[in-house]
Tab-separated table of C-alpha atoms in Angstrom:
chain	number	residue	atom	x	y	z
A	1	MET	CA	137.295	41.301	32.116
A	2	LYS	CA	137.837	38.834	29.003
A	3	ASN	CA	137.834	35.243	28.997
A	4	THR	CA	140.579	34.722	31.890
A	5	ALA	CA	143.249	33.452	29.545
A	6	TRP	CA	142.688	35.690	26.615
A	7	PRO	CA	145.361	38.127	28.819
A	8	LEU	CA	147.943	35.578	28.485
A	9	PHE	CA	147.537	35.186	25.138
A	10	TRP	CA	147.783	38.628	24.314
A	11	LEU	CA	150.799	39.089	26.684
A	12	SER	CA	152.563	36.060	24.618
A	13	TRP	CA	151.841	37.445	21.664
A	14	SER	CA	153.308	40.687	21.755
A	15	ARG	CA	156.162	38.641	23.027
A	16	ALA	CA	156.137	36.227	19.857
A	17	VAL	CA	155.198	39.056	17.339
A	18	ASP	CA	157.634	41.582	18.583
A	19	GLY	CA	159.698	42.755	15.013
A	20	SER	CA	161.417	39.318	14.156
A	21	PHE	CA	158.091	38.021	12.921
A	22	GLU	CA	157.442	41.081	10.407
A	23	VAL	CA	161.103	41.155	9.560
A	24	LEU	CA	161.232	36.943	8.540
A	25	LEU	CA	157.703	37.745	6.887
A	26	ILE	CA	159.058	40.156	4.588
A	27	ALA	CA	162.378	38.490	3.964
A	28	ALA	CA	160.184	35.310	2.790
A	29	THR	CA	158.082	37.171	0.504
A	30	ALA	CA	160.967	39.243	-0.835
A	31	ILE	CA	163.033	36.010	-1.376
A	32	VAL	CA	159.903	34.350	-2.576
A	33	THR	CA	159.150	36.597	-5.029
A	34	TYR	CA	162.244	37.293	-6.612
A	35	ALA	CA	164.696	34.443	-6.102
A	36	PRO	CA	163.785	33.081	-9.715
A	37	TRP	CA	165.143	35.904	-11.143
A	38	ALA	CA	168.537	34.880	-9.642
A	39	LEU	CA	168.186	31.855	-12.129
A	40	SER	CA	169.328	32.023	-15.236
A	41	GLU	CA	166.658	33.305	-17.483
A	42	ALA	CA	166.945	30.333	-19.880
A	43	LEU	CA	165.207	28.174	-17.481
A	44	ASP	CA	161.756	27.304	-18.344
A	45	PRO	CA	158.920	28.739	-15.942
A	46	THR	CA	158.446	25.228	-13.939
A	47	SER	CA	161.855	25.513	-12.651
A	48	TRP	CA	160.891	28.860	-11.268
A	49	ALA	CA	157.868	27.799	-9.670
A	50	MET	CA	160.031	24.976	-8.156
A	51	SER	CA	162.434	27.609	-6.849
A	52	ARG	CA	159.736	29.543	-5.517
A	53	VAL	CA	157.990	26.558	-3.773
A	54	GLN	CA	160.888	25.592	-2.836
A	55	ALA	CA	161.868	28.796	-0.900
A	56	ALA	CA	158.544	28.989	0.780
A	57	CYS	CA	159.120	25.323	2.555
A	58	ILE	CA	162.444	26.273	3.570
A	59	PHE	CA	160.663	29.172	5.280
A	60	ALA	CA	157.907	26.930	6.527
A	61	TRP	CA	160.261	24.050	7.503
A	62	VAL	CA	163.135	25.713	8.943
A	63	ALA	CA	163.250	29.842	9.389
A	64	ALA	CA	159.986	29.732	10.935
A	65	PRO	CA	159.822	27.341	13.433
A	66	THR	CA	163.679	28.034	14.733
A	67	LEU	CA	161.854	31.396	15.156
A	68	ALA	CA	158.952	29.949	16.903
A	69	ILE	CA	160.936	27.588	19.059
A	70	GLY	CA	162.649	30.268	20.107
A	71	LYS	CA	159.817	32.684	21.014
A	72	ALA	CA	158.257	29.782	22.467
A	73	ALA	CA	161.333	29.022	24.895
A	74	THR	CA	161.604	32.748	25.942
A	75	ILE	CA	157.775	32.858	26.726
A	76	GLY	CA	158.185	29.621	28.795
A	77	SER	CA	160.896	30.921	30.964
A	78	VAL	CA	158.828	34.074	31.100
A	79	GLU	CA	156.348	32.306	32.908
A	80	ARG	CA	158.800	31.116	35.499
A	81	GLU	CA	161.446	33.751	35.898
A	82	GLY	CA	158.853	36.806	35.028
A	83	GLY	CA	155.842	36.138	37.590
A	84	LEU	CA	153.251	35.669	35.330
A	85	GLY	CA	152.913	31.831	35.751
A	86	SER	CA	152.366	32.953	39.538
A	87	PHE	CA	150.575	35.635	38.869
A	88	PHE	CA	147.856	34.182	36.219
A	89	SER	CA	147.772	30.563	38.418
A	90	GLY	CA	146.801	33.157	41.206
A	91	MET	CA	144.098	34.036	38.986
A	92	GLY	CA	142.583	31.173	38.816
A	93	VAL	CA	143.698	29.871	35.159
A	94	PRO	CA	144.778	26.328	35.257
A	95	CYS	CA	148.285	25.127	34.446
A	96	ARG	CA	146.937	23.188	31.315
A	97	THR	CA	145.147	26.237	30.001
A	98	ARG	CA	148.400	28.609	30.689
A	99	PHE	CA	150.207	26.184	28.597
A	100	LEU	CA	148.626	26.241	25.627
A	101	TRP	CA	147.276	29.708	25.424
A	102	ALA	CA	150.594	31.018	25.532
A	103	ALA	CA	151.905	28.596	23.080
A	104	LEU	CA	149.500	29.426	20.467
A	105	PRO	CA	150.790	32.927	19.256
A	106	SER	CA	154.151	30.898	18.049
A	107	LEU	CA	152.141	28.298	16.445
A	108	ILE	CA	150.375	30.959	14.880
A	109	ILE	CA	153.544	32.235	13.425
A	110	SER	CA	154.437	28.612	12.006
A	111	ALA	CA	150.955	27.862	10.487
A	112	VAL	CA	151.358	31.428	8.602
A	113	PHE	CA	154.369	30.050	6.691
A	114	LEU	CA	153.075	26.809	6.190
A	115	VAL	CA	149.818	28.321	4.567
A	116	GLY	CA	151.989	30.728	2.945
A	117	ALA	CA	153.919	28.033	1.783
A	118	ALA	CA	150.641	25.846	0.350
A	119	LEU	CA	149.487	29.148	-0.999
A	120	VAL	CA	152.955	29.746	-3.033
A	121	TYR	CA	152.944	26.336	-4.196
A	122	GLU	CA	149.307	26.410	-5.938
A	123	SER	CA	149.527	29.878	-7.151
A	124	SER	CA	153.188	28.540	-8.995
A	125	PHE	CA	151.526	25.347	-10.169
A	126	GLY	CA	148.005	25.981	-10.911
A	127	TRP	CA	145.287	24.944	-9.086
A	128	THR	CA	143.926	21.248	-9.203
A	129	VAL	CA	142.321	19.042	-6.665
A	130	GLY	CA	145.360	16.828	-6.114
A	131	ARG	CA	147.918	19.968	-5.551
A	132	THR	CA	144.870	21.447	-2.836
A	133	LEU	CA	144.956	17.853	-1.830
A	134	LEU	CA	148.939	18.009	-1.019
A	135	SER	CA	148.784	21.716	0.419
A	136	LEU	CA	146.079	20.445	3.060
A	137	GLN	CA	148.387	17.644	3.838
A	138	PHE	CA	151.328	19.793	4.019
A	139	ILE	CA	149.368	22.375	6.199
A	140	ALA	CA	147.988	19.479	8.395
A	141	ALA	CA	151.698	17.250	9.078
A	142	GLY	CA	153.632	20.512	9.663
A	143	VAL	CA	150.849	22.345	11.907
A	144	VAL	CA	150.750	19.099	14.234
A	145	VAL	CA	154.899	18.372	14.200
A	146	GLN	CA	155.546	22.286	14.730
A	147	LEU	CA	152.727	22.592	17.507
A	148	ALA	CA	154.086	19.264	19.601
A	149	ILE	CA	157.726	20.955	19.289
A	150	ILE	CA	156.640	24.366	19.908
A	151	LEU	CA	154.704	23.115	23.398
A	152	LEU	CA	158.016	21.275	24.172
A	153	ALA	CA	159.995	24.435	23.760
A	154	MET	CA	157.812	26.346	26.029
A	155	GLY	CA	158.521	23.878	28.655
A	156	ALA	CA	161.879	23.784	28.211
A	157	GLY	CA	161.957	27.343	28.369
A	158	ALA	CA	160.170	27.149	31.534
A	159	ALA	CA	162.352	24.154	32.808
A	160	PHE	CA	165.660	25.608	31.818
A	161	SER	CA	166.113	29.017	30.314
A	162	ALA	CA	165.082	30.864	27.110
A	163	SER	CA	168.298	30.231	25.706
A	164	GLY	CA	168.867	26.508	27.227
A	165	GLY	CA	165.182	25.853	25.994
A	166	THR	CA	165.779	26.916	22.183
A	167	VAL	CA	169.148	25.066	21.910
A	168	MET	CA	167.556	21.843	23.265
A	169	THR	CA	164.622	22.287	21.173
A	170	LEU	CA	166.451	23.027	18.163
A	171	LEU	CA	168.281	20.005	18.300
A	172	VAL	CA	165.751	17.567	18.553
A	173	TRP	CA	164.209	19.691	15.696
A	174	PHE	CA	166.800	19.510	13.022
A	175	TYR	CA	167.985	16.028	14.085
A	176	GLY	CA	164.199	15.103	13.674
A	177	LEU	CA	164.623	16.737	10.191
A	178	TYR	CA	168.131	15.919	8.853
A	179	GLY	CA	169.671	13.890	11.227
A	180	VAL	CA	167.583	10.975	11.677
A	181	GLN	CA	168.062	10.947	7.586
A	182	LEU	CA	171.871	10.702	7.925
A	183	LEU	CA	171.491	8.176	10.697
A	184	GLY	CA	168.852	5.917	8.419
A	185	LEU	CA	171.971	5.834	5.403
A	186	MET	CA	174.871	4.879	7.425
A	187	GLN	CA	172.688	2.054	9.177
A	188	ALA	CA	171.947	1.121	6.344
A	189	GLY	CA	175.532	1.228	5.340
A	190	ALA	CA	176.661	-0.137	8.073
A	191	ASN	CA	173.952	-3.114	9.009
A	192	SER	CA	174.346	-2.186	13.207
A	193	TRP	CA	171.899	-3.346	15.476
A	194	ALA	CA	173.192	-0.639	17.507
A	195	LEU	CA	172.319	2.257	15.304
A	196	GLY	CA	168.896	0.699	13.994
A	197	SER	CA	167.747	0.979	17.728
A	198	VAL	CA	168.435	4.516	17.760
A	199	TRP	CA	166.609	5.054	14.336
A	200	VAL	CA	164.072	3.402	14.989
A	201	PHE	CA	163.454	5.263	18.455
A	202	SER	CA	164.442	8.475	16.837
A	203	PRO	CA	161.973	11.408	16.144
A	204	GLN	CA	160.956	10.575	12.714
A	205	LEU	CA	159.853	14.234	11.859
A	206	TRP	CA	160.802	14.556	8.392
A	207	LEU	CA	158.297	12.383	7.622
A	208	GLY	CA	155.760	15.106	7.624
A	209	ASP	CA	158.272	17.279	5.827
A	210	LEU	CA	156.598	17.208	2.272
A	211	THR	CA	158.727	19.913	0.798
A	212	ARG	CA	159.952	17.151	-1.917
A	213	ARG	CA	156.338	16.429	-2.881
A	214	MET	CA	155.503	20.469	-3.701
A	215	VAL	CA	158.785	20.906	-4.952
A	216	PHE	CA	158.504	18.275	-7.721
A	217	ASP	CA	154.773	18.530	-7.904
A	218	TRP	CA	153.762	14.922	-7.249
A	219	GLY	CA	150.440	15.963	-5.570
A	220	GLY	CA	148.525	14.538	-2.854
A	221	MET	CA	149.737	11.288	-1.096
A	222	PRO	CA	147.686	8.263	-0.993
A	223	TRP	CA	145.266	8.753	1.883
A	224	SER	CA	146.199	5.618	3.576
A	225	GLN	CA	149.932	6.289	3.266
A	226	PHE	CA	149.359	9.805	4.616
A	227	ALA	CA	146.907	8.063	7.338
A	228	GLY	CA	150.210	5.947	8.665
A	229	ILE	CA	152.513	9.051	8.300
A	230	PHE	CA	149.926	11.572	9.956
A	231	SER	CA	149.165	8.359	13.033
A	232	TYR	CA	152.775	8.452	13.730
A	233	LEU	CA	153.452	12.048	13.720
A	234	VAL	CA	150.269	12.563	16.115
A	235	LEU	CA	151.429	10.073	18.610
A	236	TRP	CA	154.756	11.400	18.785
A	237	GLY	CA	153.187	14.732	19.002
A	238	ALA	CA	151.554	13.496	21.881
A	239	ILE	CA	154.807	12.221	23.845
A	240	ALA	CA	156.307	15.797	22.994
A	241	SER	CA	153.322	17.735	24.139
A	242	LEU	CA	153.263	15.568	27.285
A	243	GLY	CA	156.967	15.922	27.818
A	244	GLY	CA	156.833	19.524	27.221
A	245	TYR	CA	153.476	19.853	29.698
A	246	ALA	CA	155.779	18.093	32.418
A	247	LEU	CA	158.577	20.545	31.651
A	248	TYR	CA	156.437	23.302	32.021
A	249	ARG	CA	154.756	22.114	35.357
A	250	LYS	CA	158.011	21.610	36.685
A	251	GLY	CA	159.374	24.932	35.454
A	252	THR	CA	156.277	26.987	36.802
A	253	GLY	CA	156.225	25.262	39.808
A	254	ALA	CA	152.483	24.282	39.164
A	255	PHE	CA	151.853	21.763	41.771
A	256	TYR	CA	148.455	22.772	42.530
A	257	ARG	CA	146.867	23.504	39.303
B	1	MET	CA	135.110	37.512	53.049
B	2	LEU	CA	138.445	34.951	52.660
B	3	VAL	CA	138.810	32.863	55.612
B	4	VAL	CA	141.413	30.194	56.888
B	5	ARG	CA	139.624	27.905	59.187
B	6	LYS	CA	142.242	25.308	60.470
B	7	SER	CA	145.669	25.455	61.050
B	8	LEU	CA	147.948	25.423	58.029
B	9	ILE	CA	151.705	23.834	57.382
B	10	MET	CA	153.236	25.438	54.400
B	11	GLY	CA	156.217	25.024	51.809
B	12	ARG	CA	157.321	23.555	48.510
B	13	SER	CA	157.991	20.355	49.770
B	14	PRO	CA	157.054	18.197	52.526
B	15	ALA	CA	159.920	17.351	53.599
B	16	THR	CA	160.616	21.276	53.888
B	17	PRO	CA	157.719	22.984	55.623
B	18	VAL	CA	159.037	26.892	55.682
B	19	ILE	CA	155.782	27.791	57.641
B	20	GLU	CA	153.007	27.320	59.737
B	21	SER	CA	150.042	29.111	61.096
B	22	SER	CA	148.122	28.099	64.277
B	23	GLY	CA	144.660	28.673	64.312
B	24	ALA	CA	141.681	29.964	61.679
B	25	ILE	CA	142.157	33.493	60.109
B	26	ASP	CA	139.784	35.865	58.848
B	27	PHE	CA	139.940	38.452	56.364
B	28	PRO	CA	137.042	40.855	57.077
B	29	GLU	CA	135.809	42.774	53.882
B	30	GLY	CA	137.720	46.239	53.052
B	31	GLY	CA	140.513	45.495	55.556
B	32	VAL	CA	143.976	45.457	55.067
B	33	THR	CA	146.365	43.189	56.813
B	34	LEU	CA	150.121	44.037	57.441
B	35	LEU	CA	153.012	41.059	56.605
B	36	VAL	CA	155.922	41.717	57.847
B	37	GLY	CA	159.041	39.252	58.459
B	38	ASN	CA	162.467	38.041	57.317
B	39	ASN	CA	163.700	37.026	54.390
B	40	GLY	CA	162.775	33.668	53.771
B	41	GLY	CA	160.873	33.381	56.534
B	42	GLY	CA	157.636	32.217	54.218
B	43	LYS	CA	156.045	35.707	53.497
B	44	SER	CA	155.576	34.613	49.745
B	45	THR	CA	154.990	31.034	50.518
B	46	PHE	CA	152.149	31.927	53.082
B	47	LEU	CA	150.359	34.306	50.470
B	48	GLN	CA	150.646	31.889	47.443
B	49	THR	CA	149.304	28.921	49.647
B	50	ILE	CA	146.257	31.358	50.049
B	51	CYS	CA	145.607	32.102	47.029
B	52	GLY	CA	145.542	28.942	45.599
B	53	ILE	CA	149.372	28.833	43.690
B	54	LEU	CA	150.861	26.555	46.178
B	55	PRO	CA	149.108	23.635	47.505
B	56	ALA	CA	149.129	23.549	52.041
B	57	LEU	CA	150.981	20.262	52.956
B	58	GLU	CA	148.241	20.497	55.816
B	59	GLY	CA	144.952	22.315	56.161
B	60	GLY	CA	144.759	23.762	52.556
B	61	ASP	CA	140.655	22.306	52.285
B	62	GLY	CA	140.115	25.127	55.257
B	63	ILE	CA	140.422	28.139	52.944
B	64	ASP	CA	137.723	29.585	51.617
B	65	GLY	CA	137.410	32.606	49.175
B	66	ALA	CA	138.627	33.934	46.303
B	67	ALA	CA	142.370	35.894	46.043
B	68	VAL	CA	144.070	37.624	43.749
B	69	TYR	CA	148.739	37.501	44.161
B	70	LEU	CA	150.948	39.840	42.428
B	71	PRO	CA	154.228	38.046	42.696
B	72	GLU	CA	157.315	40.375	43.940
B	73	GLU	CA	158.022	39.930	40.344
B	74	LEU	CA	155.595	40.294	37.554
B	75	ASN	CA	157.391	41.169	33.575
B	76	PHE	CA	155.246	42.262	30.876
B	77	PRO	CA	156.177	42.274	27.500
B	78	PRO	CA	158.651	45.166	27.558
B	79	THR	CA	157.921	46.431	24.191
B	80	LEU	CA	154.235	47.176	25.198
B	81	LYS	CA	153.015	50.322	26.034
B	82	GLY	CA	150.881	51.615	29.235
B	83	ARG	CA	148.213	52.048	27.181
B	84	GLN	CA	148.824	48.668	24.927
B	85	LEU	CA	148.969	46.725	27.956
B	86	MET	CA	145.739	47.623	29.664
B	87	SER	CA	144.000	47.060	26.056
B	88	ALA	CA	145.684	43.569	26.169
B	89	LEU	CA	144.920	43.009	29.585
B	90	PHE	CA	140.916	44.363	29.879
B	91	ARG	CA	138.042	44.950	28.005
B	92	SER	CA	137.402	48.163	29.281
B	93	PRO	CA	140.558	49.347	29.621
B	94	ASP	CA	139.804	52.589	30.806
B	95	SER	CA	139.491	53.235	34.517
B	96	ALA	CA	142.735	50.770	34.871
B	97	THR	CA	144.197	53.446	32.416
B	98	GLU	CA	143.107	56.219	34.518
B	99	ALA	CA	144.317	54.857	37.408
B	100	LEU	CA	147.922	54.496	35.721
B	101	LEU	CA	147.560	58.086	34.789
B	102	LEU	CA	146.724	59.159	38.568
B	103	LEU	CA	149.464	57.256	39.623
B	104	GLY	CA	151.903	59.447	36.957
B	105	VAL	CA	152.814	56.403	34.727
B	106	PRO	CA	153.225	57.670	31.223
B	107	LEU	CA	151.159	55.873	29.225
B	108	ASP	CA	153.024	56.345	25.748
B	109	THR	CA	156.045	54.667	27.301
B	110	ALA	CA	157.014	50.934	26.510
B	111	PHE	CA	157.040	48.808	29.662
B	112	GLY	CA	160.337	47.961	29.947
B	113	LYS	CA	161.422	51.529	29.075
B	114	LEU	CA	159.963	52.514	32.182
B	115	SER	CA	161.214	53.338	35.919
B	116	LYS	CA	161.538	50.709	38.122
B	117	GLY	CA	158.937	52.760	40.225
B	118	ASN	CA	156.852	53.062	37.307
B	119	ARG	CA	157.067	49.298	36.467
B	120	GLN	CA	155.908	48.456	39.845
B	121	LYS	CA	153.162	51.141	39.786
B	122	VAL	CA	151.902	49.279	36.309
B	123	ARG	CA	151.908	46.190	38.397
B	124	ILE	CA	149.920	47.100	41.185
B	125	VAL	CA	147.304	48.411	38.986
B	126	VAL	CA	146.755	45.378	37.211
B	127	THR	CA	146.676	43.190	39.883
B	128	GLU	CA	144.216	45.573	41.671
B	129	ALA	CA	141.892	45.742	38.438
B	130	PHE	CA	141.855	42.034	38.042
B	131	GLY	CA	141.252	41.970	41.531
B	132	ALA	CA	138.268	43.974	41.294
B	133	LEU	CA	136.890	42.468	38.071
B	134	LYS	CA	137.117	38.647	40.134
B	135	ARG	CA	135.241	40.269	42.612
B	136	ALA	CA	138.436	38.941	44.771
B	137	ASP	CA	137.757	38.744	48.550
B	138	LEU	CA	141.636	38.846	49.134
B	139	ILE	CA	144.326	41.004	47.042
B	140	CYS	CA	147.451	39.932	48.318
B	141	HIS	CA	150.737	42.142	47.188
B	142	ASP	CA	154.184	40.669	48.098
B	143	GLU	CA	156.184	44.275	48.996
B	144	PRO	CA	154.321	46.225	46.201
B	145	MET	CA	156.323	49.525	48.014
B	146	SER	CA	159.454	48.420	46.588
B	147	GLY	CA	160.896	50.993	44.039
B	148	LEU	CA	158.152	53.411	44.648
B	149	ASP	CA	158.633	57.033	45.761
B	150	LEU	CA	157.382	58.489	48.852
B	151	ILE	CA	154.637	60.310	47.315
B	152	THR	CA	153.166	57.262	45.588
B	153	ARG	CA	153.957	55.292	49.081
B	154	LYS	CA	151.592	57.884	50.693
B	155	LEU	CA	149.038	57.718	48.466
B	156	LEU	CA	148.837	53.823	48.074
B	157	ALA	CA	148.887	53.865	51.932
B	158	GLY	CA	146.117	56.152	52.010
B	159	ILE	CA	143.970	54.441	49.240
B	160	TRP	CA	144.314	51.113	50.757
B	161	GLY	CA	143.875	52.402	54.350
B	162	GLY	CA	140.706	54.157	53.396
B	163	THR	CA	141.666	57.239	54.239
B	164	ARG	CA	141.454	58.877	50.829
B	165	GLU	CA	139.855	57.821	47.806
B	166	GLY	CA	141.224	56.215	45.346
B	167	PRO	CA	140.824	54.966	41.705
B	168	ILE	CA	137.576	53.220	40.913
B	169	VAL	CA	139.486	50.596	39.264
B	170	PHE	CA	140.464	49.663	42.851
B	171	SER	CA	137.793	47.278	44.873
B	172	LYS	CA	136.644	48.005	48.050
B	173	ARG	CA	135.300	45.124	49.076
B	174	ALA	CA	138.739	43.047	48.706
B	175	HIS	CA	140.844	42.841	52.116
B	176	ARG	CA	144.360	43.350	51.203
B	177	ILE	CA	147.329	41.742	52.742
B	178	ILE	CA	150.465	43.931	51.992
B	179	ALA	CA	153.810	42.525	52.729
B	180	MET	CA	156.797	44.576	53.016
B	181	HIS	CA	160.049	45.370	55.081
B	182	ALA	CA	160.039	49.357	55.604
B	183	GLY	CA	158.060	51.950	54.393
B	184	VAL	CA	154.771	53.630	55.021
B	185	PRO	CA	152.067	51.258	55.811
B	186	PRO	CA	148.261	51.557	55.319
B	187	ARG	CA	146.501	51.681	58.269
B	188	HIS	CA	145.569	48.210	59.221
B	189	GLN	CA	143.649	46.324	61.395
B	190	ARG	CA	146.358	43.541	62.283
B	191	VAL	CA	149.932	42.555	61.707
B	192	LEU	CA	151.085	38.997	60.590
B	193	VAL	CA	154.511	38.083	61.098
B	194	ALA	CA	156.503	35.283	59.528
B	195	VAL	CA	159.292	34.560	61.834
B	196	GLY	CA	161.025	31.186	62.906
B	197	GLY	CA	158.674	29.188	60.897
B	198	LYS	CA	155.597	30.594	62.870
B	199	LEU	CA	152.924	32.706	61.672
B	200	ARG	CA	151.603	34.999	64.661
B	201	VAL	CA	149.177	37.566	64.982
B	202	ILE	CA	149.790	40.695	66.794
B	203	PRO	CA	147.298	43.634	66.947
B	204	PRO	CA	147.589	46.651	64.760
B	205	ILE	CA	151.010	48.839	65.911
B	206	ALA	CA	150.921	52.600	65.704
B	207	ILE	CA	154.467	52.714	63.811
B	208	CYS	CA	155.981	49.856	61.310
B	209	ASP	CA	158.506	51.504	59.696
B	210	SER	CA	160.681	48.608	59.448
B	211	TRP	CA	160.009	44.615	59.847
B	212	MET	CA	162.194	44.789	63.136
B	213	GLU	CA	159.994	46.881	64.648
B	214	ALA	CA	157.077	44.679	63.961
B	215	THR	CA	158.696	41.855	65.207
B	216	VAL	CA	159.897	43.435	68.514
B	217	SER	CA	156.646	44.678	69.207
B	218	SER	CA	155.441	40.861	69.055
B	219	GLY	CA	157.428	39.845	71.266
B	220	VAL	CA	159.709	37.511	69.463
B	221	ASP	CA	162.937	37.403	70.299
B	222	PRO	CA	165.499	39.324	67.518
B	223	LYS	CA	167.892	36.582	67.900
B	224	GLU	CA	165.190	34.054	66.665
B	225	MET	CA	164.928	35.949	63.129
B	226	ILE	CA	169.075	36.199	63.430
B	227	SER	CA	169.179	32.478	64.077
């Protein structure tokens, strides 16, 4: 027998990669390759590169996470309703192991698009040390944030339902990426204590999205600045992951293991 | 051999215990125990407790042995075909695949497109194969006959009861608990009856084509079940 958790990984993999992942990958490749052609021919090659990178980053931070969140919530839901949780629990696979191994395929989906976006960036602008540094920062921040949101989605899927878990997690995701920035602007304009408090405790996920730095080719972020952002994202990720785990335990009835 | 050394109190929460057993129970190698009882009587709770999925409310430290549990509902990814599923689950999938063939499961049909009975056969084979590979002392099947045709029920009853040779992937050393309501029972050593919050042990019965008959055979007042 393979490692006891491997079968769970493969079962989750076949649910995660069931055609929609491949379609998204083909769509991303086509759009990133041909999107610049839609621009005016008068535009210079730098604009072409920027549009390619932006398209790739949108796939990495919007399309792929949306798909991965949906898949993770479905897998979590199946663990509860489909009996896989009980089955593998009975096989002696501990709850935390099931949680992580079942989430891994969704993380791979996200990671493929993050790495793809970084490769598009480097191939479009040309290789330099600064660009490689930014690529690595882009992937690291993306993986930390997206792993946490995927774990949260899986827990929510297990505790509620596939659709409920997907919607709830997508709300957190898009609020953290865009809503919180809007709230920041509102708070700055209104100078409201209440809005400020909400903003402070909101998930600042947009910090991990280095799309702008890549599109405008600003190069790697200074390490001290990146370390601060990365630490915040790790802390937020830990809280979200623990929340996801608690929901998963509750949903799959893992009282014991 | 799996042994339950103490009396058990079982349920999902201490406030609402579902069922209790009194005294020790052992499950000797290669045998079969039939588990019958009314809906909500605690059959699944008992199976999940002795398989370590649910903690016993009392007496859980007295369970000694390894078990594998087939839940009533176990859904594999609907797009996976029988052959692919076995390859995903097992490093050497040949014997499990052969068992599927023996039971008449089409190997090139996606799990989601199999009939109810064929899906159930896949679940049984997967559970048996894991039980054999894990060298489980106990393999628990929660209503395995549900959805199966008569020929397959007889075939499985024969294999589990030891009256006919089974696929190599079916463990010979494991004891099996078969929870069922009605159907063709395998040859068994005893019957566990889950009724009225108690788990009673009764000797093997000649005819068990429904849980009602077993319950009556155990001497339990049927009114108790109705209430």
